[in-house]
Coordinates of C-alpha atoms and ligand atoms in Angstrom, one line a residue:
M1 CA 3.4 16.1 9.2
F2 CA 0.1 17.6 10.4
E3 CA 0.1 20.3 13.1
K4 CA -3.4 19.8 14.4
I5 CA -5.9 16.9 14.1
L6 CA -9.6 17.1 14.7
I7 CA -10.9 13.8 16.2
A8 CA -14.4 13.3 14.9
N9 CA -15.5 10.8 17.5
R10 CA -16.1 10.0 21.2
G11 CA -15.3 7.5 23.9
E12 CA -12.4 5.1 24.0
I13 CA -11.6 5.4 20.2
A14 CA -11.4 9.2 20.5
L15 CA -8.9 8.7 23.4
R16 CA -7.0 6.1 21.4
V17 CA -6.6 8.6 18.5
L18 CA -5.7 11.4 20.9
R19 CA -2.9 9.3 22.4
A20 CA -1.4 8.6 19.0
C21 CA -1.5 12.3 18.1
Q22 CA 0.2 13.2 21.4
E23 CA 3.0 10.7 20.8
L24 CA 3.5 12.1 17.3
G25 CA 3.7 15.7 18.7
I26 CA 0.5 16.7 17.0
A27 CA -2.0 19.1 18.6
T28 CA -5.6 17.8 19.1
V29 CA -9.1 19.1 18.8
A30 CA -11.8 17.1 20.5
V31 CA -15.4 17.5 19.5
H32 CA -18.3 16.5 21.7
S33 CA -22.1 16.5 22.2
T34 CA -23.5 18.2 25.2
A35 CA -23.8 14.7 26.8
D36 CA -20.0 14.3 26.5
A37 CA -18.8 17.6 27.9
Q38 CA -17.1 15.8 30.8
S39 CA -15.6 13.0 28.6
M40 CA -11.9 12.0 29.0
H41 CA -11.1 12.8 25.3
V42 CA -12.4 16.3 25.9
L43 CA -10.5 16.8 29.1
L44 CA -7.2 15.6 27.6
A45 CA -7.4 17.4 24.2
D46 CA -5.6 20.7 23.6
E47 CA -8.9 22.2 22.4
S48 CA -12.5 21.2 22.3
V49 CA -15.6 22.2 20.5
C50 CA -19.2 21.4 21.3
I51 CA -20.9 20.3 18.1
G52 CA -24.4 19.7 19.2
P53 CA -27.0 18.0 21.4
P54 CA -26.8 14.4 22.6
S55 CA -28.4 12.8 19.5
V56 CA -25.7 11.5 17.2
R57 CA -27.5 12.8 14.1
D58 CA -27.2 16.4 15.4
S59 CA -23.6 16.0 16.8
Y60 CA -21.2 13.3 15.7
L61 CA -22.9 12.9 12.3
N62 CA -23.3 16.6 11.8
V63 CA -20.9 17.3 8.9
A64 CA -21.4 21.1 8.9
A65 CA -20.7 21.3 12.6
L66 CA -17.6 19.1 12.3
L67 CA -16.2 21.1 9.3
S68 CA -16.9 24.4 11.2
A69 CA -15.1 23.1 14.2
A70 CA -12.1 22.2 12.0
H71 CA -12.1 25.6 10.4
I72 CA -12.3 27.7 13.6
T73 CA -9.6 25.7 15.3
G74 CA -7.3 25.6 12.3
A75 CA -7.0 21.9 12.2
D76 CA -5.3 20.5 9.1
A77 CA -6.6 16.9 9.2
V78 CA -9.6 14.9 10.5
H79 CA -9.5 11.5 12.0
P80 CA -12.9 9.9 11.8
G81 CA -12.3 7.0 14.3
L82 CA -14.8 4.2 13.8
G83 CA -18.5 4.0 13.4
F84 CA -20.2 7.5 12.8
L85 CA -18.7 9.0 9.5
S86 CA -15.6 6.7 9.3
E87 CA -16.9 4.8 6.2
N88 CA -18.9 7.6 4.7
A89 CA -17.3 8.4 1.3
D90 CA -19.2 11.7 0.9
F91 CA -17.8 12.9 4.3
A92 CA -14.2 11.9 3.3
Q93 CA -14.7 13.8 0.0
M94 CA -16.1 16.8 1.8
V95 CA -13.2 17.0 4.2
E96 CA -10.8 17.0 1.2
D97 CA -12.9 19.6 -0.6
H98 CA -12.5 21.9 2.4
G99 CA -8.7 21.7 2.1
L100 CA -8.3 19.3 5.0
T101 CA -6.8 15.8 5.0
F102 CA -9.1 12.8 5.7
I103 CA -7.1 10.3 7.7
G104 CA -8.2 7.2 5.9
P105 CA -8.5 5.7 2.5
T106 CA -9.6 7.6 -0.7
P107 CA -13.4 8.3 -1.0
E108 CA -13.3 5.9 -4.0
H109 CA -12.1 3.0 -2.0
I110 CA -14.5 3.7 0.8
R111 CA -17.4 3.8 -1.7
M112 CA -16.3 0.7 -3.5
M113 CA -16.1 -1.4 -0.3
G114 CA -19.3 0.1 1.1
D115 CA -21.2 -1.6 -1.7
K116 CA -20.9 -5.3 -0.9
V117 CA -21.8 -6.5 -4.4
I118 CA -19.0 -4.3 -5.9
A119 CA -16.6 -5.2 -3.1
K120 CA -17.1 -8.9 -3.9
R121 CA -16.7 -8.5 -7.6
V122 CA -13.5 -6.5 -7.0
A123 CA -12.3 -9.1 -4.5
L124 CA -12.8 -11.8 -7.1
E125 CA -10.9 -9.8 -9.7
L126 CA -8.1 -9.3 -7.2
G127 CA -7.7 -13.0 -6.7
L128 CA -9.3 -13.3 -3.3
P129 CA -11.3 -16.5 -2.6
T130 CA -15.0 -15.9 -2.3
V131 CA -18.2 -18.0 -1.6
P132 CA -20.0 -19.1 -4.8
G133 CA -23.1 -17.1 -5.3
S134 CA -25.3 -14.9 -7.5
D135 CA -22.2 -13.2 -9.1
G136 CA -23.5 -9.7 -8.6
A137 CA -26.9 -8.3 -7.7
I138 CA -30.0 -10.5 -8.1
G139 CA -32.0 -9.4 -11.1
D140 CA -34.4 -11.9 -12.6
I141 CA -35.8 -14.4 -10.0
D142 CA -35.8 -17.3 -12.4
E143 CA -32.2 -16.7 -13.2
A144 CA -31.4 -16.6 -9.4
V145 CA -33.2 -19.9 -8.9
E146 CA -31.3 -21.5 -11.8
R147 CA -28.0 -20.3 -10.3
A148 CA -28.9 -21.5 -6.8
E149 CA -29.7 -25.0 -8.2
E150 CA -26.1 -25.0 -9.6
I151 CA -24.4 -24.1 -6.4
G152 CA -26.7 -25.9 -4.1
Y153 CA -28.9 -25.0 -1.1
P154 CA -29.0 -23.5 1.4
V155 CA -28.2 -20.0 0.2
L156 CA -27.9 -16.8 2.2
I157 CA -29.5 -13.6 0.8
K158 CA -27.6 -10.5 1.7
A159 CA -28.1 -6.7 1.1
S160 CA -25.6 -4.9 -1.0
G161 CA -25.9 -1.9 1.2
G162 CA -25.7 -4.0 4.4
G163 CA -22.8 -5.6 6.1
G164 CA -22.3 -6.6 9.6
G165 CA -25.1 -9.2 9.4
R166 CA -28.2 -7.0 9.2
G167 CA -31.0 -8.1 6.9
M168 CA -29.8 -11.6 5.9
K169 CA -32.2 -14.4 4.9
V170 CA -31.5 -18.1 4.5
A171 CA -33.3 -20.0 1.7
H172 CA -33.3 -23.9 1.8
N173 CA -35.0 -24.5 -1.6
A174 CA -36.3 -22.7 -4.7
E175 CA -39.6 -22.0 -3.1
E176 CA -38.0 -20.2 -0.2
L177 CA -35.6 -18.3 -2.5
R178 CA -38.5 -17.1 -4.6
S179 CA -40.5 -15.9 -1.5
Q180 CA -37.5 -14.4 0.4
I181 CA -36.0 -12.3 -2.4
P182 CA -38.8 -9.7 -2.5
I183 CA -38.9 -9.6 1.3
A184 CA -35.1 -9.1 1.4
R185 CA -35.4 -6.3 -1.2
T186 CA -38.1 -4.5 0.7
E187 CA -36.1 -4.7 3.9
A188 CA -32.9 -3.7 2.2
K189 CA -34.6 -0.6 0.8
A190 CA -36.0 0.3 4.2
F191 CA -32.7 -0.3 6.2
F192 CA -30.0 0.8 3.7
N193 CA -32.0 2.8 1.1
N194 CA -30.6 0.3 -1.5
E195 CA -32.8 -2.6 -2.6
E196 CA -30.0 -4.5 -4.3
V197 CA -29.5 -8.0 -2.8
Y198 CA -27.3 -10.9 -3.7
F199 CA -26.9 -14.5 -2.5
E200 CA -24.1 -16.9 -1.5
R201 CA -23.9 -20.5 -0.6
Y202 CA -24.7 -20.6 3.1
L203 CA -21.8 -21.9 5.2
D204 CA -23.3 -23.5 8.3
R205 CA -20.4 -23.3 10.9
P206 CA -17.9 -20.7 9.8
R207 CA -15.3 -18.8 11.8
H208 CA -15.0 -15.1 11.3
I209 CA -11.3 -14.5 10.6
E210 CA -10.1 -11.1 9.4
I211 CA -6.7 -9.9 8.1
Q212 CA -5.3 -6.5 9.1
I213 CA -3.5 -4.7 6.4
L214 CA -1.7 -1.3 6.0
G215 CA -1.0 0.3 2.6
D216 CA 0.6 3.6 1.8
G217 CA -0.9 4.0 -1.7
Q218 CA 2.6 4.2 -3.1
G219 CA 3.3 0.5 -3.4
G220 CA 4.1 -0.2 0.3
C221 CA 1.9 -2.8 1.9
V222 CA 2.0 -5.2 4.9
H223 CA -0.4 -7.5 6.7
L224 CA -0.3 -7.9 10.5
G225 CA -1.8 -11.4 10.5
E226 CA -5.3 -12.3 11.4
R227 CA -7.8 -11.8 14.2
D228 CA -10.3 -14.4 15.1
C229 CA -13.6 -12.6 15.8
S230 CA -15.9 -15.6 15.9
L231 CA -17.1 -15.0 19.5
Q232 CA -20.1 -12.8 18.7
R233 CA -23.7 -12.4 20.0
S234 CA -26.3 -10.8 17.7
H235 CA -23.5 -9.7 15.4
Q236 CA -21.8 -7.9 18.3
K237 CA -18.2 -9.1 18.9
I238 CA -17.5 -9.9 22.5
L239 CA -13.9 -11.2 22.5
E240 CA -11.3 -11.2 19.7
E241 CA -7.9 -13.0 19.6
A242 CA -4.8 -13.1 17.5
P243 CA -3.5 -15.4 16.2
S244 CA -6.5 -17.6 15.5
P245 CA -6.3 -20.8 17.4
V246 CA -7.0 -22.8 14.3
L247 CA -4.6 -21.4 11.7
R248 CA -1.2 -23.0 10.9
P249 CA 1.7 -20.7 10.0
E250 CA 1.6 -21.9 6.3
Q251 CA -2.1 -21.0 6.1
R252 CA -1.4 -17.6 7.6
A253 CA 1.4 -16.9 5.2
A254 CA -0.7 -18.0 2.3
I255 CA -3.8 -15.9 3.0
G256 CA -1.5 -13.0 4.1
K257 CA 0.2 -13.1 0.7
I258 CA -3.1 -13.2 -1.1
A259 CA -4.3 -10.2 0.9
I260 CA -1.2 -8.1 0.2
D261 CA -1.3 -8.9 -3.5
A262 CA -4.9 -7.7 -3.6
I263 CA -4.3 -4.5 -1.6
K264 CA -1.2 -3.6 -3.7
Q265 CA -3.2 -4.0 -7.0
L266 CA -5.9 -1.8 -5.5
G267 CA -3.3 0.9 -4.6
Y268 CA -5.0 1.0 -1.2
R269 CA -4.0 3.7 1.2
G270 CA -4.5 3.4 5.0
A271 CA -5.5 0.8 7.5
G272 CA -8.0 -1.8 6.3
T273 CA -9.4 -5.2 7.2
L274 CA -10.3 -8.0 4.9
E275 CA -13.1 -10.1 6.5
F276 CA -13.3 -13.8 5.7
L277 CA -15.4 -16.8 6.6
Y278 CA -13.2 -19.8 7.4
Q279 CA -14.6 -23.3 7.3
D280 CA -13.1 -26.7 6.6
G281 CA -9.7 -25.2 5.9
H282 CA -10.9 -22.7 3.3
F283 CA -11.1 -18.9 3.4
A284 CA -13.9 -16.9 1.6
F285 CA -13.8 -13.1 1.4
I286 CA -17.1 -11.5 2.6
E287 CA -16.4 -7.8 3.2
M288 CA -13.6 -5.2 3.5
N289 CA -13.7 -2.6 6.3
T290 CA -11.9 0.7 5.3
R291 CA -11.6 2.0 8.9
I292 CA -9.6 1.3 12.1
Q293 CA -11.6 -1.4 14.0
V294 CA -12.5 -1.8 17.6
E295 CA -10.3 -4.9 17.9
H296 CA -7.2 -3.3 16.3
P297 CA -5.2 -3.5 19.6
V298 CA -4.8 -7.3 19.4
S299 CA -2.9 -6.9 16.1
E300 CA -0.9 -4.1 17.7
M301 CA 0.0 -6.3 20.6
I302 CA 1.4 -9.2 18.5
S303 CA 3.1 -6.9 15.9
G304 CA 4.4 -4.0 18.0
I305 CA 3.0 -1.6 15.4
D306 CA 0.9 1.4 16.4
L307 CA -1.9 1.2 13.8
V308 CA -3.3 4.7 14.5
Q309 CA 0.1 6.3 14.3
E310 CA 0.6 4.5 11.0
Q311 CA -2.8 5.8 9.7
I312 CA -1.7 9.3 10.5
R313 CA 1.8 9.0 9.0
I314 CA 0.3 7.4 5.8
A315 CA -2.3 10.2 5.5
A316 CA 0.5 12.8 5.8
G317 CA 2.0 11.2 2.7
E318 CA 4.9 9.3 4.3
P319 CA 5.7 5.9 2.8
L320 CA 5.3 2.9 4.9
G321 CA 9.1 2.5 5.0
Y322 CA 9.1 -1.3 5.7
D323 CA 7.9 -4.4 4.1
Q324 CA 6.5 -7.8 5.2
S325 CA 10.0 -9.1 6.1
A326 CA 10.1 -6.5 8.9
I327 CA 6.8 -7.8 10.5
R328 CA 7.4 -10.2 13.4
L329 CA 4.2 -11.5 15.0
T330 CA 4.9 -12.8 18.5
G331 CA 2.9 -14.4 21.3
H332 CA -0.9 -14.2 21.7
A333 CA -3.3 -11.4 22.4
I334 CA -6.9 -11.3 23.4
E335 CA -9.3 -8.4 23.7
C336 CA -12.4 -8.5 26.0
R337 CA -15.0 -5.9 25.1
I338 CA -16.3 -4.6 28.4
N339 CA -19.9 -3.3 28.0
A340 CA -22.1 -1.4 30.3
E341 CA -24.8 -4.0 30.3
N342 CA -26.5 -6.6 32.5
P343 CA -24.3 -9.8 32.1
V344 CA -27.4 -12.1 31.9
T345 CA -30.1 -10.0 30.1
F346 CA -27.7 -7.8 28.0
M347 CA -29.9 -4.8 28.8
P348 CA -27.8 -1.6 28.7
S349 CA -26.6 -0.3 32.1
P350 CA -25.7 3.4 31.7
G351 CA -25.1 5.6 34.8
K352 CA -22.5 7.0 37.2
I353 CA -19.2 5.2 37.7
T354 CA -19.0 5.4 41.5
S355 CA -15.6 3.7 41.8
Y356 CA -13.0 2.6 39.3
H357 CA -9.9 0.5 39.5
A358 CA -8.3 -0.7 36.3
P359 CA -6.0 -3.8 36.2
G360 CA -2.3 -3.4 35.4
G361 CA 0.9 -5.4 35.3
Y362 CA 2.9 -7.0 32.6
G363 CA 1.2 -7.5 29.3
V364 CA -2.1 -5.7 30.3
R365 CA -3.5 -2.8 28.3
I366 CA -6.7 -0.9 28.9
D367 CA -8.3 1.2 26.2
S368 CA -11.0 3.1 27.9
A369 CA -12.2 6.6 28.6
L370 CA -13.7 5.7 32.0
Y371 CA -12.8 7.4 35.3
A372 CA -14.4 7.4 38.8
G373 CA -17.2 10.0 38.8
Y374 CA -17.9 9.7 35.1
T375 CA -21.4 9.1 34.0
V376 CA -21.9 6.6 31.1
P377 CA -24.5 8.3 28.9
S378 CA -27.5 6.3 27.7
Q379 CA -27.4 7.7 24.1
Y380 CA -24.4 5.9 22.8
D381 CA -23.2 2.3 22.5
S382 CA -22.4 0.3 25.6
L383 CA -18.7 -0.4 24.9
I384 CA -16.9 1.3 27.8
S385 CA -13.6 -0.4 27.9
K386 CA -11.3 -2.9 26.1
L387 CA -9.1 -5.1 28.2
V388 CA -6.3 -6.3 25.9
V389 CA -3.8 -8.8 27.2
H390 CA -0.6 -10.2 25.6
G391 CA 1.2 -13.4 26.6
K392 CA 4.0 -15.5 25.1
D393 CA 1.4 -18.1 24.1
R394 CA -2.4 -18.6 24.3
R395 CA -2.3 -20.4 27.6
E396 CA -0.3 -17.6 29.3
C397 CA -2.6 -15.0 27.7
V398 CA -5.7 -16.6 29.1
M399 CA -4.3 -16.9 32.6
R400 CA -3.2 -13.3 32.5
L401 CA -6.6 -12.2 31.2
K402 CA -8.4 -14.1 34.0
R403 CA -6.3 -12.4 36.7
A404 CA -6.8 -9.0 35.0
L405 CA -10.6 -9.4 34.8
H406 CA -10.6 -10.3 38.5
E407 CA -8.6 -7.1 39.3
Y408 CA -11.0 -4.9 37.2
A409 CA -13.4 -3.1 39.6
I410 CA -16.1 -0.9 38.0
G411 CA -18.6 0.4 40.6
G412 CA -22.0 1.8 40.1
I413 CA -23.1 0.1 36.8
D414 CA -23.4 -3.5 35.5
T415 CA -20.8 -4.8 33.1
N416 CA -20.3 -8.1 31.2
I417 CA -17.0 -8.9 33.1
P418 CA -18.8 -11.9 34.8
L419 CA -19.7 -13.2 31.3
H420 CA -16.0 -13.0 30.2
L421 CA -14.9 -14.8 33.3
R422 CA -17.4 -17.6 32.6
L423 CA -16.3 -17.8 29.0
L424 CA -12.6 -18.2 30.0
D425 CA -13.5 -21.3 32.1
E426 CA -15.3 -23.0 29.2
P427 CA -13.5 -26.0 27.7
E428 CA -14.6 -25.2 24.2
F429 CA -13.2 -21.7 24.5
L430 CA -10.0 -23.1 26.0
N431 CA -9.4 -25.6 23.2
G432 CA -10.4 -23.0 20.5
A433 CA -13.2 -25.1 19.1
Y434 CA -15.8 -22.4 18.5
D435 CA -17.5 -21.0 15.4
V436 CA -19.6 -17.9 14.9
H437 CA -22.7 -19.6 16.4
W438 CA -21.0 -20.9 19.5
L439 CA -21.3 -17.9 21.9
Q440 CA -25.0 -17.4 21.2
K441 CA -25.6 -21.1 22.3
F442 CA -23.3 -20.6 25.3
V443 CA -25.1 -17.5 26.6
G444 CA -28.5 -19.0 25.8
R445 CA -27.7 -22.2 27.6
D446 CA -28.5 -21.3 31.2
S447 CA -30.8 -18.2 30.8
Ligands
MV4_1 C1 -22.3 -15.7 5.9 C2 -22.6 -16.8 6.8 C3 -22.7 -18.0 6.2 N1 -22.5 -18.2 4.8 N2 -22.2 -15.9 4.6 C4 -22.9 -12.3 9.2 C5 -22.2 -11.0 9.2 C6 -21.8 -10.7 7.9 N3 -20.6 -9.8 7.8 C7 -21.6 -12.0 7.2 N4 -22.3 -12.9 8.1 C8 -22.4 -14.2 7.7 N5 -22.2 -14.4 6.4 C9 -22.3 -17.1 4.1 N6 -22.2 -17.3 2.7 C10 -22.7 -16.6 8.1 C11 -22.6 -15.3 8.6 C12 -22.8 -15.1 10.0 C13 -21.7 -14.6 10.8 C14 -20.6 -14.2 10.2 C15 -19.5 -13.6 11.0 C16 -19.7 -13.5 12.3 C17 -20.9 -13.9 12.9 C18 -21.9 -14.4 12.2 C19 -23.1 -14.8 12.8 C20 -24.1 -15.4 12.0 C21 -23.9 -15.5 10.6

């Protein structure tokens, strides 16, 4: 097992990784920008290194500074957390080239899944259901139109270097497809430095359902069921739950088996997430994430498995040591993402936390690096806390979540807690009848 892990991240996820290290008896190195010197992950780590000024480019994305910090502290592994360098294959390779262990998948798997055209082709080969589309990158426009006529309009043009919803374009007919492809290419080149684009049949009211998997790269592999992440606004997830309110146990078992078969064939090592669109009872693979995700706690709460500890054990070369028959998914879990933002305008609301009281009690978990007196910096994203609640069923979980949200007191800044409370009173949320477009309509309704 590792003796010392450098945590190449900040905020709640840095603290999440730090806690896993401490429970495994592993020493920790925090890194921080000058804006984060007083952060919780820095205060609780065994050692800390300042890696640069507030701008992420010069600090959390500064590979030379991170590798130097690992070297001077004698760390033997690097946990990238999420965002930042967590899905950067070159960084993973560089960490390994410096004699350190990258806590995550191989650089090859990261690179493969980072290219959405390759990821989709691999998914198809592995037996995952996908949405019919251009079958690879769009080359000749006439060929693209011909293919679109076969599968039917509307189609959605996506960037191969994209993901997460940026730079997508809908085309309702051949004329629109012809005009949108060059625009999509230009934008893709500008956003992702990769002009490759592809298209898929457009699903008009999908849910976003993702499967959490763990593989050890030695044949061991399990899934921890799904998370329903359909409640999003501008491609920002707001609330995630597990299990999905719309899946029956047979459907879960079926897609879970397909996911495990795929991951085993890949020889995948680490934690990963297969993202699907789900509509009219059918799953279609869209992307795979090769990192730990923000919403991983909901899977932990229903499975009792500490995903970050498992990431570390797997990276150290330990076999998973259990199979799917050992996985028992119980009850229901919901995560509310608490953002420092105005609950009506969604404008960021950084600043000093003047008072802080976190909820507690049975089934309540807070993943947050906040404390009274801390100043939420303006340079980073606005996620400041994750309230994660577990209950024996969805009804109990929702009631517990409501009372926990009412207990939560964050003074000095605006948060979206009022939005979460409104959401939990909404009949369509309560009966689970929402798709990926529902929340956007809900928040737009009375503003
Ligand atoms: C789609 C789609 C409909 N049809 N693909 C957006 C994020 C990116 N990961 C995939 N996205 C979508 N892909 C086809 N073929 C609709 C979306 C989509 C969406 C997906 C998940 C969560 C929120 C979304 C919001 C708008 C559109």
